[in-house]
Amino acid sequence: MSVISVDHLTKDYGHGRGVFDVNIGIDTGACYGFLGPNGAGKTTTIRHLMGFSRPQEGSTSILGKDSWENSAWLQNTVGYLPGEVTLPAGLSGTAFLRMMEQMRGVKNCAYLNMLLNRFELDPNISIKQMSLGVKRKLAVVTAFMHDPEILILDEPTSGLDPVMQETFIEFVREEKQRGKTIFLSSHIFHEVDAVCDRIAIIRDGKIVSEFQSEELKQKHDRIYRVSFADADSYTAFVSKPFTFTSKNKRKLRARVQIPADQVGVLVASLKGFHIADFTEIPFTLEDYFMGFYDTGHHFEGVSSGRSERK
């Protein structure tokens, strides 16, 4: 039995919005990545998992308990980090943490103190005075403070600076090594690629691909960037019947996608051309993801940290 289960979940909000026949199963100790742009259905799925919304069709469960029927239990048991953080403005960070300790029956402060140090959080200020980044760190600490065995993280590094994002990713790796079961929803490729064993891509409320992260790295075509020393060589090459992922006439270079067993054919085809550079481009999760979208444009809400795609 899966620790986290989404079984034929459907919630149709109309006009193509919602989630449609979503199926997910996450076993003990696995880290599952849920990748998609803003509005694809990631948060809707998580809200059903946490028991905040009732399925129109299908069901969601954690540890075999129906999410909708056991929402109060889930919210005190699971480590949940929402995508949008709402905190009580009238409390200090310390008062809020003390309140959460009482709600969850936390008696050992050692783990909480470790989290405060790890994420460089001083909670002794009013939540109202906290910046977005500090509020986000407070939410992170709150999600982990009771050392839960199951973590559901929705856009977890949103609002964190780059250094703290890396701190978070390293911490999730450590939690994974401790045997935690993790569901991580994100639109950041690096974040998902760094920690997840299995990844699902969701588009328009439907899962369009699900795969082991190692499989993606091992089974793919090769991509090469070829730069030419003159325009005639460039023009002659891009007229050949290869699959070009990009062409840049101004810079006289092109990217070619080719099966691994056909690399020799590509190299032979370059004979006689004036080549300035020939470089293999590592195939990434972003490359695979963008194959499900309009590859000519960056999809709003999807980020990779890479600024150059040509």
Short mmCIF file of C-alpha atoms in Angstrom, two decimals:
data_model
loop_
_atom_site.label_atom_id
_atom_site.label_comp_id
_atom_site.label_asym_id
_atom_site.label_seq_id
_atom_site.Cartn_x
_atom_site.Cartn_y
_atom_site.Cartn_z
CA MET A 1 0.00 0.00 0.00
CA SER A 2 1.31 3.44 -0.91
CA VAL A 3 2.00 5.88 1.93
CA ILE A 4 0.59 8.72 -0.18
CA SER A 5 -2.14 7.85 -2.67
CA VAL A 6 -4.11 9.83 -5.23
CA ASP A 7 -6.68 7.62 -6.93
CA HIS A 8 -8.47 8.90 -10.03
CA LEU A 9 -8.77 12.37 -8.49
CA THR A 10 -10.98 14.77 -10.44
CA LYS A 11 -12.08 18.28 -9.50
CA ASP A 12 -13.46 20.26 -12.42
CA TYR A 13 -13.76 24.00 -11.81
CA GLY A 14 -14.91 24.61 -15.38
CA HIS A 15 -13.20 26.23 -18.38
CA GLY A 16 -10.47 23.57 -18.32
CA ARG A 17 -9.41 24.41 -14.77
CA GLY A 18 -8.90 21.72 -12.15
CA VAL A 19 -7.41 18.22 -12.10
CA PHE A 20 -8.62 15.29 -14.14
CA ASP A 21 -8.17 11.59 -13.33
CA VAL A 22 -4.88 12.11 -11.48
CA ASN A 23 -3.23 8.97 -10.10
CA ILE A 24 -0.18 9.01 -7.81
CA GLY A 25 1.32 6.41 -5.51
CA ILE A 26 4.30 7.16 -3.27
CA ASP A 27 5.99 4.42 -1.25
CA THR A 28 7.76 4.74 2.09
CA GLY A 29 11.05 6.63 1.87
CA ALA A 30 10.50 7.89 -1.68
CA CYS A 31 10.83 11.48 -2.81
CA TYR A 32 8.27 12.26 -5.50
CA GLY A 33 8.51 15.36 -7.66
CA PHE A 34 5.37 17.02 -9.03
CA LEU A 35 6.50 19.36 -11.78
CA GLY A 36 4.42 21.88 -13.67
CA PRO A 37 3.87 25.59 -14.30
CA ASN A 38 1.64 27.79 -12.20
CA GLY A 39 -1.99 26.83 -12.72
CA ALA A 40 -1.29 23.28 -13.90
CA GLY A 41 -3.07 21.65 -10.95
CA LYS A 42 -0.26 21.04 -8.46
CA THR A 43 -1.75 22.97 -5.55
CA THR A 44 -5.25 21.63 -6.24
CA THR A 45 -3.90 18.10 -5.89
CA ILE A 46 -2.10 18.96 -2.66
CA ARG A 47 -5.16 20.67 -1.16
CA HIS A 48 -7.07 17.44 -1.69
CA LEU A 49 -4.25 15.39 -0.17
CA MET A 50 -4.32 17.58 2.93
CA GLY A 51 -8.10 17.29 3.23
CA PHE A 52 -8.84 20.95 2.50
CA SER A 53 -10.99 20.09 -0.52
CA ARG A 54 -13.38 17.23 -1.21
CA PRO A 55 -12.86 15.28 -4.44
CA GLN A 56 -15.51 15.52 -7.10
CA GLU A 57 -14.46 12.03 -8.20
CA GLY A 58 -11.83 9.65 -6.90
CA SER A 59 -10.05 9.87 -3.55
CA THR A 60 -6.81 10.82 -1.80
CA SER A 61 -5.30 9.17 1.26
CA ILE A 62 -2.23 9.19 3.48
CA LEU A 63 -1.22 6.09 5.44
CA GLY A 64 -4.46 4.52 4.27
CA LYS A 65 -6.61 7.24 5.85
CA ASP A 66 -8.98 9.15 3.60
CA SER A 67 -7.78 12.76 3.45
CA TRP A 68 -11.19 14.41 3.53
CA GLU A 69 -12.40 12.35 6.50
CA ASN A 70 -9.18 12.77 8.47
CA SER A 71 -8.12 16.32 7.65
CA ALA A 72 -7.56 17.42 11.26
CA TRP A 73 -5.36 14.41 11.95
CA LEU A 74 -3.37 15.02 8.76
CA GLN A 75 -2.70 18.67 9.56
CA ASN A 76 -1.17 17.74 12.91
CA THR A 77 0.73 14.71 11.61
CA VAL A 78 2.07 15.55 8.17
CA GLY A 79 4.78 18.14 7.61
CA TYR A 80 2.92 20.48 5.26
CA LEU A 81 4.45 23.55 3.64
CA PRO A 82 1.87 25.53 1.62
CA GLY A 83 2.72 27.41 -1.54
CA GLU A 84 1.22 30.62 -0.18
CA VAL A 85 2.08 31.34 3.43
CA THR A 86 -0.53 33.00 5.65
CA LEU A 87 0.59 33.64 9.23
CA PRO A 88 -1.17 35.43 12.14
CA ALA A 89 0.12 39.01 12.02
CA GLY A 90 -0.64 39.65 15.68
CA LEU A 91 1.93 37.15 16.97
CA SER A 92 5.70 37.08 17.12
CA GLY A 93 7.48 34.21 15.40
CA THR A 94 8.32 32.73 18.81
CA ALA A 95 4.69 32.86 19.98
CA PHE A 96 3.55 31.21 16.77
CA LEU A 97 6.07 28.38 17.18
CA ARG A 98 5.03 27.86 20.80
CA MET A 99 1.40 27.64 19.69
CA MET A 100 2.30 25.03 17.05
CA GLU A 101 4.33 23.07 19.61
CA GLN A 102 1.26 22.81 21.84
CA MET A 103 -1.00 21.83 18.96
CA ARG A 104 1.35 19.05 17.88
CA GLY A 105 2.44 17.94 21.32
CA VAL A 106 6.11 18.72 20.69
CA LYS A 107 8.09 18.31 23.91
CA ASN A 108 11.69 18.19 22.65
CA CYS A 109 12.98 21.61 21.55
CA ALA A 110 16.34 20.30 20.32
CA TYR A 111 15.09 19.59 16.82
CA LEU A 112 13.35 22.97 16.63
CA ASN A 113 16.51 24.76 17.74
CA MET A 114 18.49 22.89 15.09
CA LEU A 115 16.03 24.09 12.43
CA LEU A 116 16.25 27.69 13.63
CA ASN A 117 20.03 27.56 13.36
CA ARG A 118 20.02 25.73 10.05
CA PHE A 119 17.73 28.24 8.39
CA GLU A 120 19.21 31.24 10.21
CA LEU A 121 15.85 32.29 11.60
CA ASP A 122 15.43 34.64 14.55
CA PRO A 123 11.75 34.27 15.51
CA ASN A 124 11.82 36.97 18.18
CA ILE A 125 10.15 39.60 16.02
CA SER A 126 6.58 40.31 15.05
CA ILE A 127 5.30 38.34 12.08
CA LYS A 128 3.85 41.61 10.78
CA GLN A 129 7.38 43.03 10.55
CA MET A 130 8.86 39.98 8.81
CA SER A 131 9.91 40.11 5.16
CA LEU A 132 8.52 37.55 2.72
CA GLY A 133 11.74 35.54 2.95
CA VAL A 134 11.67 35.44 6.76
CA LYS A 135 8.01 34.41 6.75
CA ARG A 136 8.91 31.64 4.35
CA LYS A 137 11.67 30.41 6.65
CA LEU A 138 9.23 30.44 9.56
CA ALA A 139 6.82 28.32 7.50
CA VAL A 140 9.64 25.89 6.65
CA VAL A 141 10.60 25.51 10.32
CA THR A 142 6.93 25.03 11.27
CA ALA A 143 6.49 22.27 8.68
CA PHE A 144 9.52 20.33 9.94
CA MET A 145 9.47 21.12 13.68
CA HIS A 146 7.65 17.95 14.81
CA ASP A 147 10.05 15.77 12.77
CA PRO A 148 7.25 14.22 10.68
CA GLU A 149 7.70 11.01 8.70
CA ILE A 150 5.68 12.40 5.78
CA LEU A 151 6.35 15.75 4.11
CA ILE A 152 4.12 17.51 1.59
CA LEU A 153 5.91 20.55 0.20
CA ASP A 154 4.20 22.95 -2.21
CA GLU A 155 6.65 25.31 -3.96
CA PRO A 156 8.89 25.06 -0.86
CA THR A 157 11.66 27.49 -1.86
CA SER A 158 9.40 30.26 -3.16
CA GLY A 159 10.51 33.49 -1.50
CA LEU A 160 13.86 32.12 -0.29
CA ASP A 161 17.09 33.68 -1.51
CA PRO A 162 19.44 31.48 -3.62
CA VAL A 163 21.71 30.60 -0.68
CA MET A 164 18.78 29.54 1.48
CA GLN A 165 17.28 27.60 -1.45
CA GLU A 166 20.42 25.47 -1.55
CA THR A 167 20.29 25.07 2.23
CA PHE A 168 16.72 23.81 1.90
CA ILE A 169 17.58 21.38 -0.90
CA GLU A 170 20.46 19.92 1.11
CA PHE A 171 18.20 19.57 4.14
CA VAL A 172 15.55 17.71 2.09
CA ARG A 173 18.29 15.36 0.86
CA GLU A 174 19.17 14.61 4.47
CA GLU A 175 15.53 14.03 5.39
CA LYS A 176 15.25 11.66 2.45
CA GLN A 177 18.29 9.72 3.70
CA ARG A 178 16.57 9.43 7.08
CA GLY A 179 13.73 7.58 5.36
CA LYS A 180 11.15 10.35 5.14
CA THR A 181 8.43 10.06 2.49
CA ILE A 182 8.34 13.33 0.52
CA PHE A 183 5.90 14.82 -1.99
CA LEU A 184 7.51 17.91 -3.51
CA SER A 185 5.57 20.15 -5.87
CA SER A 186 7.54 22.76 -7.78
CA HIS A 187 8.04 24.67 -11.02
CA ILE A 188 11.81 24.88 -10.46
CA PHE A 189 13.68 22.22 -12.44
CA HIS A 190 16.85 22.26 -10.34
CA GLU A 191 14.90 21.74 -7.13
CA VAL A 192 13.03 18.70 -8.45
CA ASP A 193 16.04 17.21 -10.24
CA ALA A 194 18.25 17.54 -7.15
CA VAL A 195 16.16 15.53 -4.70
CA CYS A 196 13.44 13.47 -6.38
CA ASP A 197 13.54 9.75 -7.23
CA ARG A 198 10.40 9.79 -9.34
CA ILE A 199 8.91 12.73 -11.20
CA ALA A 200 5.51 13.45 -12.72
CA ILE A 201 4.80 16.27 -15.14
CA ILE A 202 1.34 17.80 -14.91
CA ARG A 203 -0.17 19.92 -17.65
CA ASP A 204 -3.69 21.36 -17.73
CA GLY A 205 -4.69 19.23 -14.75
CA LYS A 206 -3.53 15.92 -16.25
CA ILE A 207 -0.33 13.95 -15.66
CA VAL A 208 1.34 13.73 -19.06
CA SER A 209 4.48 11.88 -18.00
CA GLU A 210 5.79 9.95 -14.99
CA PHE A 211 9.28 8.49 -14.81
CA GLN A 212 12.24 7.57 -12.62
CA SER A 213 14.71 10.45 -12.59
CA GLU A 214 17.64 8.12 -13.38
CA GLU A 215 15.81 6.74 -16.42
CA LEU A 216 15.57 10.23 -17.88
CA LYS A 217 19.32 10.72 -17.50
CA GLN A 218 20.18 7.38 -19.11
CA LYS A 219 17.62 7.08 -21.91
CA HIS A 220 17.61 10.07 -24.20
CA ASP A 221 18.89 11.41 -27.48
CA ARG A 222 22.11 13.36 -27.67
CA ILE A 223 22.08 17.12 -28.27
CA TYR A 224 25.05 18.83 -29.91
CA ARG A 225 25.75 22.49 -30.55
CA VAL A 226 27.66 23.08 -33.77
CA SER A 227 29.23 26.48 -34.53
CA PHE A 228 30.54 27.32 -37.98
CA ALA A 229 33.34 29.56 -39.18
CA ASP A 230 31.45 30.82 -42.26
CA ALA A 231 27.90 31.38 -43.42
CA ASP A 232 28.10 28.91 -46.33
CA SER A 233 28.93 26.03 -43.99
CA TYR A 234 26.10 26.99 -41.64
CA THR A 235 23.53 27.28 -44.44
CA ALA A 236 24.52 23.96 -45.98
CA PHE A 237 24.41 22.15 -42.64
CA VAL A 238 20.99 23.39 -41.47
CA SER A 239 19.48 22.20 -44.77
CA LYS A 240 20.34 18.61 -43.85
CA PRO A 241 17.55 16.27 -42.61
CA PHE A 242 18.46 16.36 -38.92
CA THR A 243 16.23 17.35 -36.01
CA PHE A 244 17.27 20.88 -35.08
CA THR A 245 16.19 22.14 -31.66
CA SER A 246 17.46 25.64 -32.50
CA LYS A 247 19.07 27.58 -35.32
CA ASN A 248 20.92 30.86 -34.94
CA LYS A 249 21.88 32.35 -38.28
CA ARG A 250 23.42 35.46 -36.74
CA LYS A 251 25.82 33.44 -34.58
CA LEU A 252 26.22 30.69 -37.22
CA ARG A 253 25.34 27.87 -34.86
CA ALA A 254 22.67 25.24 -34.45
CA ARG A 255 21.61 22.57 -32.01
CA VAL A 256 20.99 19.06 -33.28
CA GLN A 257 19.09 16.30 -31.46
CA ILE A 258 20.07 12.83 -32.56
CA PRO A 259 19.80 9.23 -31.26
CA ALA A 260 22.91 8.08 -29.45
CA ASP A 261 23.63 5.39 -32.07
CA GLN A 262 23.55 7.98 -34.87
CA VAL A 263 26.28 10.28 -33.56
CA GLY A 264 28.73 8.83 -36.07
CA VAL A 265 26.39 9.83 -38.90
CA LEU A 266 26.31 13.39 -37.58
CA VAL A 267 30.10 13.58 -37.32
CA ALA A 268 30.52 12.19 -40.85
CA SER A 269 28.05 14.75 -42.20
CA LEU A 270 30.27 17.57 -40.93
CA LYS A 271 33.18 16.54 -43.13
CA GLY A 272 34.25 19.40 -45.38
CA PHE A 273 32.54 22.10 -43.32
CA HIS A 274 34.49 24.82 -41.51
CA ILE A 275 33.66 24.03 -37.87
CA ALA A 276 34.41 26.56 -35.13
CA ASP A 277 33.07 24.48 -32.23
CA PHE A 278 31.36 21.15 -31.59
CA THR A 279 29.94 20.64 -28.09
CA GLU A 280 27.61 18.09 -26.52
CA ILE A 281 24.84 19.74 -24.48
CA PRO A 282 23.74 17.64 -21.47
CA PHE A 283 20.10 16.58 -21.70
CA THR A 284 18.22 18.00 -18.72
CA LEU A 285 14.89 17.72 -16.99
CA GLU A 286 14.06 21.13 -18.43
CA ASP A 287 14.64 19.88 -21.99
CA TYR A 288 12.31 16.94 -21.40
CA PHE A 289 9.69 19.09 -19.69
CA MET A 290 9.62 21.71 -22.43
CA GLY A 291 8.82 18.97 -24.93
CA PHE A 292 5.31 18.93 -23.44
CA TYR A 293 4.90 22.67 -23.98
CA ASP A 294 5.59 25.18 -26.72
CA THR A 295 9.36 24.81 -26.99
CA GLY A 296 9.61 28.18 -28.67
CA HIS A 297 8.68 30.03 -25.52
CA HIS A 298 9.42 29.95 -21.81
CA PHE A 299 6.21 28.95 -20.06
CA GLU A 300 5.17 31.52 -17.47
CA GLY A 301 5.78 30.23 -13.97
CA VAL A 302 8.48 27.74 -14.99
CA SER A 303 12.04 28.58 -14.07
CA SER A 304 15.38 26.86 -14.37
CA GLY A 305 18.04 29.41 -13.49
CA ARG A 306 19.38 29.10 -17.04
CA SER A 307 19.34 32.21 -19.18
CA GLU A 308 20.61 30.85 -22.51
CA ARG A 309 18.78 28.19 -24.50
CA LYS A 310 20.18 28.69 -27.98
#
